[in-house]
Short mmCIF file of C-alpha atoms and ligand atoms in Angstrom, two decimals:
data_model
loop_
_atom_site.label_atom_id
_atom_site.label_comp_id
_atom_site.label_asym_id
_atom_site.label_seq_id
_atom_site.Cartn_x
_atom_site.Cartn_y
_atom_site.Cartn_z
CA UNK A 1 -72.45 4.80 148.09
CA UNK A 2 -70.15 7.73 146.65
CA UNK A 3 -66.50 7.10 148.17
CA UNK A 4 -65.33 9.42 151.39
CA UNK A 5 -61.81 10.87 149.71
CA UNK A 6 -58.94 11.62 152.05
CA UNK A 7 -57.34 15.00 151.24
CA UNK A 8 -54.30 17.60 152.37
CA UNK A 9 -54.39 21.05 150.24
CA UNK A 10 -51.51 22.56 149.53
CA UNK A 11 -52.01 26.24 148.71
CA UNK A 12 -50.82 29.63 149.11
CA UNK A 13 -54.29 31.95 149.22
CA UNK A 14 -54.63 34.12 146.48
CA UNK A 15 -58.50 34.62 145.61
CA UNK A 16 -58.47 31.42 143.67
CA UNK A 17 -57.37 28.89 146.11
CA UNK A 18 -59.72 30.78 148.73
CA UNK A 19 -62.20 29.51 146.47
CA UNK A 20 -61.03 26.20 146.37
CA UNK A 21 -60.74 25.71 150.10
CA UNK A 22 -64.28 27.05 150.01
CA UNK A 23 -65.42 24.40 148.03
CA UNK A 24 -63.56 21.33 149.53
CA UNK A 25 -65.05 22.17 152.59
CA UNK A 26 -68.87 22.18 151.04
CA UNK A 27 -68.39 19.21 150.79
CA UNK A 28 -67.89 17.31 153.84
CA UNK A 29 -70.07 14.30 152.77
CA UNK A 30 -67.28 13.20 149.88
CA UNK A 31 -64.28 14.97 150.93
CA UNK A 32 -62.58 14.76 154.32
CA UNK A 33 -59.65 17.62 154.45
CA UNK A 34 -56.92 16.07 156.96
CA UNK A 35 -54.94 19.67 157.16
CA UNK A 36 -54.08 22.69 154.84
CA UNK A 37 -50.64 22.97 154.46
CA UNK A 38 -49.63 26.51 153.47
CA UNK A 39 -46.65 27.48 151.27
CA UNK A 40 -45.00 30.68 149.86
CA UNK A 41 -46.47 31.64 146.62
CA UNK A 42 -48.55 34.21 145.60
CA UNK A 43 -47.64 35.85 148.87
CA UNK A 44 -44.90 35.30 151.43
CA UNK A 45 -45.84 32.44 154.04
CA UNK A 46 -46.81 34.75 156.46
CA UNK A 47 -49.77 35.93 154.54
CA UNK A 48 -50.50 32.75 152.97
CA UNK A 49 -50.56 30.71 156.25
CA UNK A 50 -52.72 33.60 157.66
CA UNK A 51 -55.00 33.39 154.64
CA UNK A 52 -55.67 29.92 154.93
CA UNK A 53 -57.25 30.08 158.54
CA UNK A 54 -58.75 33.00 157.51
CA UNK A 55 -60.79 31.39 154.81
CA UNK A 56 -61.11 28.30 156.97
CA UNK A 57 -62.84 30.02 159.75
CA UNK A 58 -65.11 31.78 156.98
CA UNK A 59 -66.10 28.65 156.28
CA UNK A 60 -66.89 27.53 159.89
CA UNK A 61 -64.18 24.92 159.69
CA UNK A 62 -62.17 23.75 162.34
CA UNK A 63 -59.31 21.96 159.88
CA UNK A 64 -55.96 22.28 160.96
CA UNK A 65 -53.48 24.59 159.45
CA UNK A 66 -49.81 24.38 158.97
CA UNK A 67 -47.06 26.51 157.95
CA UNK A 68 -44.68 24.61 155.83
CA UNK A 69 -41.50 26.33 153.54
CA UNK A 70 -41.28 29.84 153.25
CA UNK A 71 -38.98 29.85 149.64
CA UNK A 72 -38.54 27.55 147.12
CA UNK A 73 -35.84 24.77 147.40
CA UNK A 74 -33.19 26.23 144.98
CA UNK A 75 -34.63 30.02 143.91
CA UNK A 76 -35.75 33.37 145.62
CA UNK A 77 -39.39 33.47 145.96
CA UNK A 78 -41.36 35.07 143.35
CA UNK A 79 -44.89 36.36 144.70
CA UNK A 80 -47.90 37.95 142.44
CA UNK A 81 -49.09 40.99 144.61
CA UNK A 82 -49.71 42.38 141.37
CA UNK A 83 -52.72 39.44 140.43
CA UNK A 84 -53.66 39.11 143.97
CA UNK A 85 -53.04 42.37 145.83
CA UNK A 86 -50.85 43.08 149.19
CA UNK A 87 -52.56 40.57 151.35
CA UNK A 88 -53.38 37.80 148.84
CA UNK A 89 -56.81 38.43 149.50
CA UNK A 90 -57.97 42.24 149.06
CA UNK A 91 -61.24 42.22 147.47
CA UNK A 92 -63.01 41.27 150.76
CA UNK A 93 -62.19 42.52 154.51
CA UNK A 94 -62.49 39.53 156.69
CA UNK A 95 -61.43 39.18 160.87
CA UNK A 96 -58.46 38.21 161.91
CA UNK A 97 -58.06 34.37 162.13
CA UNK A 98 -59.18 33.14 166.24
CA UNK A 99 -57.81 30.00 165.37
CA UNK A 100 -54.09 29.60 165.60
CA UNK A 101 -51.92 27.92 163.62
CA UNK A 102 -50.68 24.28 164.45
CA UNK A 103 -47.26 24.36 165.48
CA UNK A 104 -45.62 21.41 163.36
CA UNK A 105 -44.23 22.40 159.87
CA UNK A 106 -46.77 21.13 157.04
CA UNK A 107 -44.37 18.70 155.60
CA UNK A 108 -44.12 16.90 158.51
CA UNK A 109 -47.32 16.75 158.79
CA UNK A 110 -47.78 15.86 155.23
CA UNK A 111 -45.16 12.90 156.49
CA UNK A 112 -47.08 11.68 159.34
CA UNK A 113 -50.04 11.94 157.50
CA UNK A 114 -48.91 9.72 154.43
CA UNK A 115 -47.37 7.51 157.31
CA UNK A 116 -50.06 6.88 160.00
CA UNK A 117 -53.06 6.55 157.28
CA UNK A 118 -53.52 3.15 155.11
CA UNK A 119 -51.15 3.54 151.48
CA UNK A 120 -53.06 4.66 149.13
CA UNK A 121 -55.79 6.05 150.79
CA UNK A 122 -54.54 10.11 150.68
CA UNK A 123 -54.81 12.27 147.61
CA UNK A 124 -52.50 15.25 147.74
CA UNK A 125 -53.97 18.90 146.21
CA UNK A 126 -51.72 20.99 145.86
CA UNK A 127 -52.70 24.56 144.52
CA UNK A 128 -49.39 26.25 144.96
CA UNK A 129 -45.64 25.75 144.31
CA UNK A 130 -45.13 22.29 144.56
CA UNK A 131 -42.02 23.28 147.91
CA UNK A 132 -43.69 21.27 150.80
CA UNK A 133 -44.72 18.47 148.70
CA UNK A 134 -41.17 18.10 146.96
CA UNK A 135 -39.80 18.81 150.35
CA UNK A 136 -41.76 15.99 151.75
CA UNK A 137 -40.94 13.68 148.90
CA UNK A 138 -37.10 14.28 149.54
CA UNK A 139 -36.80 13.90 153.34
CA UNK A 140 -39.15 11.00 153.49
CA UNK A 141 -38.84 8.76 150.32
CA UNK A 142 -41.23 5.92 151.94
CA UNK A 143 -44.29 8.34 152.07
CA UNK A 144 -43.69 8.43 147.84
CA UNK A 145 -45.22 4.91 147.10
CA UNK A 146 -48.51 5.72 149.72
CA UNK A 147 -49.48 8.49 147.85
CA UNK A 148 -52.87 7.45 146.38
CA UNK A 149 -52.38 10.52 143.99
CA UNK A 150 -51.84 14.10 143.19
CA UNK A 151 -54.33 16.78 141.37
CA UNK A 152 -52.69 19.47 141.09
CA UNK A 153 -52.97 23.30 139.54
CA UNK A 154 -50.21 24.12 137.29
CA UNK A 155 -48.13 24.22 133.95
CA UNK A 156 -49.59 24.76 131.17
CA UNK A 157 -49.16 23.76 127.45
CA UNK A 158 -51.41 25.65 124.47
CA UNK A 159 -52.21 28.40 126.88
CA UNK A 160 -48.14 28.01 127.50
CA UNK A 161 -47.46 31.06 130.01
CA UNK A 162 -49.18 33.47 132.52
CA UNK A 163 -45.52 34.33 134.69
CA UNK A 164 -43.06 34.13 131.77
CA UNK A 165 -44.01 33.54 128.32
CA UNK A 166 -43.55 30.12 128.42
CA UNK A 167 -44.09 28.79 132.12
CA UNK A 168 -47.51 28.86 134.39
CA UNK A 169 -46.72 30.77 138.06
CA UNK A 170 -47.18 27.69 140.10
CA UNK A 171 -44.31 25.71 138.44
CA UNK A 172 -42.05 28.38 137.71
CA UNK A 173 -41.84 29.89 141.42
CA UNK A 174 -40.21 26.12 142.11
CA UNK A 175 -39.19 24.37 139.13
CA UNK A 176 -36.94 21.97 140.72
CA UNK A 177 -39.76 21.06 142.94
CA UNK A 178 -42.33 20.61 140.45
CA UNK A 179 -39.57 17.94 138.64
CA UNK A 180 -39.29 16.16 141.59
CA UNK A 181 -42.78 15.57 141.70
CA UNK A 182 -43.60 14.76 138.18
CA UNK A 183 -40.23 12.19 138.24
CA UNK A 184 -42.07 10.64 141.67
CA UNK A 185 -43.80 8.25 140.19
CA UNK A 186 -47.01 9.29 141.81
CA UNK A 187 -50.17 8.86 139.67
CA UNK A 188 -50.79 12.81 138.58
CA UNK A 189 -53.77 15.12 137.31
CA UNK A 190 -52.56 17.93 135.94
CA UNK A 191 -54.65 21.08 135.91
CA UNK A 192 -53.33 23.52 133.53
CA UNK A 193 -53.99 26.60 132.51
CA UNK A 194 -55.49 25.29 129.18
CA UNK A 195 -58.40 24.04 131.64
CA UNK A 196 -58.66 26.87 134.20
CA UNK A 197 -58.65 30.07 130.94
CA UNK A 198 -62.18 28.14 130.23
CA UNK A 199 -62.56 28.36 134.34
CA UNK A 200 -64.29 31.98 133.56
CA UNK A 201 -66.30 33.60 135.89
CA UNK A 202 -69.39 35.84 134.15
CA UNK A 203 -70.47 39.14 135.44
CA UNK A 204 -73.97 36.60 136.30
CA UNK A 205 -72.13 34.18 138.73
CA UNK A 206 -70.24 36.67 140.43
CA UNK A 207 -73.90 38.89 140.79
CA UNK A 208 -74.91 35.06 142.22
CA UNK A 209 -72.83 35.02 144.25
CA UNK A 210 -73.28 38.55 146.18
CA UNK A 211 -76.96 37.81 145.86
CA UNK A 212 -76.74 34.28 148.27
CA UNK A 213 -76.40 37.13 150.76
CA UNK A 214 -74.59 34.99 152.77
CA UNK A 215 -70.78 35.84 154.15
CA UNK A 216 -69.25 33.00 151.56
CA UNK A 217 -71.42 34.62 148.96
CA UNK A 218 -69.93 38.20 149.66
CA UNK A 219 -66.59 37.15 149.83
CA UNK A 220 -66.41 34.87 146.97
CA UNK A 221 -68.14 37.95 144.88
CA UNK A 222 -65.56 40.51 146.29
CA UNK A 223 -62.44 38.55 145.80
CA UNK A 224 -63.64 37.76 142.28
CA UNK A 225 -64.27 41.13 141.64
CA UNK A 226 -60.75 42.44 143.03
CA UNK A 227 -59.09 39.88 140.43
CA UNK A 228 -61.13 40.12 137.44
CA UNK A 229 -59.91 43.84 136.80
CA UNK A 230 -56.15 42.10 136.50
CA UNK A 231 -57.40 39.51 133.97
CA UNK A 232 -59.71 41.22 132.35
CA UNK A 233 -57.00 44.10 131.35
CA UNK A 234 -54.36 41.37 130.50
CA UNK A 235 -56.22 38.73 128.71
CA UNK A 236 -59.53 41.00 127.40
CA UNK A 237 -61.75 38.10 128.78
CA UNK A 238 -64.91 39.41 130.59
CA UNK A 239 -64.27 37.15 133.60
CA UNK A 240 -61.47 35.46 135.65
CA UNK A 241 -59.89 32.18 135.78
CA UNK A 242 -60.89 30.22 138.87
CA UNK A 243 -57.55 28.24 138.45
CA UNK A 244 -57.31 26.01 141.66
CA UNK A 245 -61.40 25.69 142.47
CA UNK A 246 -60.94 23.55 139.49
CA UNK A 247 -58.98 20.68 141.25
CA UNK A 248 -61.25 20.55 144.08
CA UNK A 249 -64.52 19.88 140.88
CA UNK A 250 -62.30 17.43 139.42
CA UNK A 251 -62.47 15.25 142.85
CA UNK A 252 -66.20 16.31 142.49
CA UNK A 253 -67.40 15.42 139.34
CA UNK A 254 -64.30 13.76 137.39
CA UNK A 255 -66.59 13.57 134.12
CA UNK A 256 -66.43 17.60 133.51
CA UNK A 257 -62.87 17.55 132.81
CA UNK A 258 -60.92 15.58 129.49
CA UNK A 259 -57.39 15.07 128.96
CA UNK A 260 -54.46 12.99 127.77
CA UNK A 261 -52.66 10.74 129.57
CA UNK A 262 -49.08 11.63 128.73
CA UNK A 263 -45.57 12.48 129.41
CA UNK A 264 -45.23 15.89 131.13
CA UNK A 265 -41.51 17.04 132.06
CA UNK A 266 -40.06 20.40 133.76
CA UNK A 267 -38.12 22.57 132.19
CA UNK A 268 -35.07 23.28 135.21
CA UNK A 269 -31.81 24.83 133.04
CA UNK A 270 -33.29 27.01 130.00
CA UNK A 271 -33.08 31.15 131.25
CA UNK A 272 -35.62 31.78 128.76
CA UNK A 273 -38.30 29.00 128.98
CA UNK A 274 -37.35 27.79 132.81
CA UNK A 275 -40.59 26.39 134.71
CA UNK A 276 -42.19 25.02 131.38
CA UNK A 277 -44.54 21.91 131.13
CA UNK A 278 -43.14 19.99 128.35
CA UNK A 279 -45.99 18.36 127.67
CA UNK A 280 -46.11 15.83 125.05
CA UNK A 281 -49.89 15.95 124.10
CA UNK A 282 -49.22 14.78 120.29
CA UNK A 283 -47.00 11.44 121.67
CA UNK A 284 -43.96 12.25 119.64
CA UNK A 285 -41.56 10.74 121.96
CA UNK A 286 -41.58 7.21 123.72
CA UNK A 287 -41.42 8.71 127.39
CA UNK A 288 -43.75 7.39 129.38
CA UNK A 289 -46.62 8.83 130.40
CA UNK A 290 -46.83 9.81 133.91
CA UNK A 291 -49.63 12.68 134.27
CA UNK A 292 -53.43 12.75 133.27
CA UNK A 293 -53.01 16.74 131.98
CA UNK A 294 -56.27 17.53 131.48
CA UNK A 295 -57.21 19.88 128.33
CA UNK A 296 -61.02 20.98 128.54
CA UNK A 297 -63.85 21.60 130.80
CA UNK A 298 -67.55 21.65 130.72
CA UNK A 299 -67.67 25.66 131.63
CA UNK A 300 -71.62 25.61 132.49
CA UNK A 301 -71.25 22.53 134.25
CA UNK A 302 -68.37 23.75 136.28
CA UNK A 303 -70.19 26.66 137.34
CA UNK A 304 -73.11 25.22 138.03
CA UNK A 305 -71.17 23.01 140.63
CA UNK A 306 -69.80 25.93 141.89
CA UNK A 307 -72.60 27.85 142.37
CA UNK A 308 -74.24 24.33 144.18
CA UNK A 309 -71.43 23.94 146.67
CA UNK A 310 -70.99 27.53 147.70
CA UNK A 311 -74.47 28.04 148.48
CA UNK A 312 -74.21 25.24 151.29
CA UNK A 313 -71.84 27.00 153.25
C1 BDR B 1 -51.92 29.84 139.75
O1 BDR B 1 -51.09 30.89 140.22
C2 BDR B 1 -51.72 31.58 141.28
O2 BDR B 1 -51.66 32.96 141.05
C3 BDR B 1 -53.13 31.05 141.37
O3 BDR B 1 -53.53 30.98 142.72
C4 BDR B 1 -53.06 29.68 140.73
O4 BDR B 1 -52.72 28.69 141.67
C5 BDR B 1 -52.35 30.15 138.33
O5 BDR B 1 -51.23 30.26 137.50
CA1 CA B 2 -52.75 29.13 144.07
#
């Protein structure tokens, strides 16, 4: 019998993560989402918190949904209106959320969470800056150890940068957090962009996608069309990176994905490469490793899990 995995995501809805909440909850029979817990990111918490029921309720999912830290612990939020558009979302005009939000903050409910179910047994997703989970992490060290692990989105190392020419948006909106999470000790995959720029969508998929004729179809086909004409212009692919859908088909099918298990540390004090995984992929120092950072991805396999999971909903 396939294992039942516990799961909070993290995320701050942008297309991609919309995705990636999509496809979690497809998937009901080997993924059980406790909560999302929102955080500022691609746009301020107010959007991204809306976002998140938003996409929930497209889904038909009655998840909870918290709002958790609306800047980063030590810098001014920096959003990406300019990937995503003003609401995170545009590509697709969806009603207002019915559902309201739950009043706790996310990290205490990230707290509680780690607290009241058995150690070991939760695996956190973030698909954001890492704020809440660092925030979590700091107030409440005892959660740290019950962690059963983290798969995350972020950093990058041959790819290198998509914010700054040397750091991937995720870890440079928060640096400090993203140290304090890769120092925790918590077992980590690491998602990087040298994964999700072979995460392409193709002009095919996306026409897939419209053609399920269902509401998840539509959406999904208008939110990758709104972001392909940003990533298409900057990087001359023909699709888009689905960046975070990818952690959610790593807890799916683990054997698309390969990687190194290796030392991976933040960059916090350098102006010009600040946010930067330091990854050290060749092992040319002795630190120890504390990250799986994955570094390829069956692309047609990927997709085809994709294009499996979205047509349930
Ligand atoms: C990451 O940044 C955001 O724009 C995306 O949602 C993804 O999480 C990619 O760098
Ligand atoms: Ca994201």
């Amino acid at each position: 019998m396939t294992h039942r995995r516990k799961i909070i995501i993290d995320t701050d809805p942008g297309q991609d993560d919309a995705v990636a909440l999509l496809l979690a909850l497809s998937a009901p029979e080997r993924l059980e989402v406790l909560g999302v817990t929102a955080v500022a990111g691609n746009v301020p918490l107010a959007l991204t918190q809306r976002n998140a029921r938003v996409i929930c309720e497209l889904a038909g999912s009655s998840v909870p949904v918290f709002a958790g830290c609306d800047a980063p612990l030590k810098r001014d939020l920096v959003t990406a209106e300019h990937v995503h558009g003003k609401t995170g979302l545009d590509g697709c005009d969806l009603p207002e959320p019915a559902r309201p939000l739950r009043p706790e903050h996310a990290v205490e409910f990230i707290i509680e969470t780690l607290r009241r179910e058995a150690p070991g047994t939760v695996t956190l997703c973030p698909l954001g800056p890492l704020t809440n989970i660092a925030t979590a992490f700091q107030r409440a060290p005892d959660v740290v150890g019950r962690v059963a692990e983290i798969v995350l989105m972020g950093g990058a190392y041959f790819e290198v940068g998509n914010i700054t020419p040397a750091a991937e948006f995720n870890i440079y909106v928060d640096p400090e957090a993203a140290e304090i999470v890769f120092k925790s000790g918590v077992p980590l995959v690491v998602l990087p962009l040298d994964v999700t720029h072979k995460a392409l969508t193709s002009r095919a998929w996306v026409e897939e996608m419209r053609s399920l004729g269902t509401p998840v179809g539509r959406a999904v086909a208008g939110w990758t069309d709104f972001f392909e004409r940003f990533d298409t212009a900057k990087y001359g692919s023909e699709g888009a990176p689905l960046h975070d859908p990818c952690v959610i088909a790593y807890l799916l099918a683990p054997d698309l994905f390969s990687g190194r298990h290796i030392n991976v540390e933040i960059e916090v004090n350098s102006p010009l490469t600040l946010g930067m995984t330091v990854a050290d992929w060749w092992r040319v120092t002795d630190r120890p490793a504390n990250a799986l950072f994955l570094g390829d991805v069956d692309r047609d396999g990927l997709f085809r899990l994709f294009s499996d999971q979205i047509a349930r909903l």
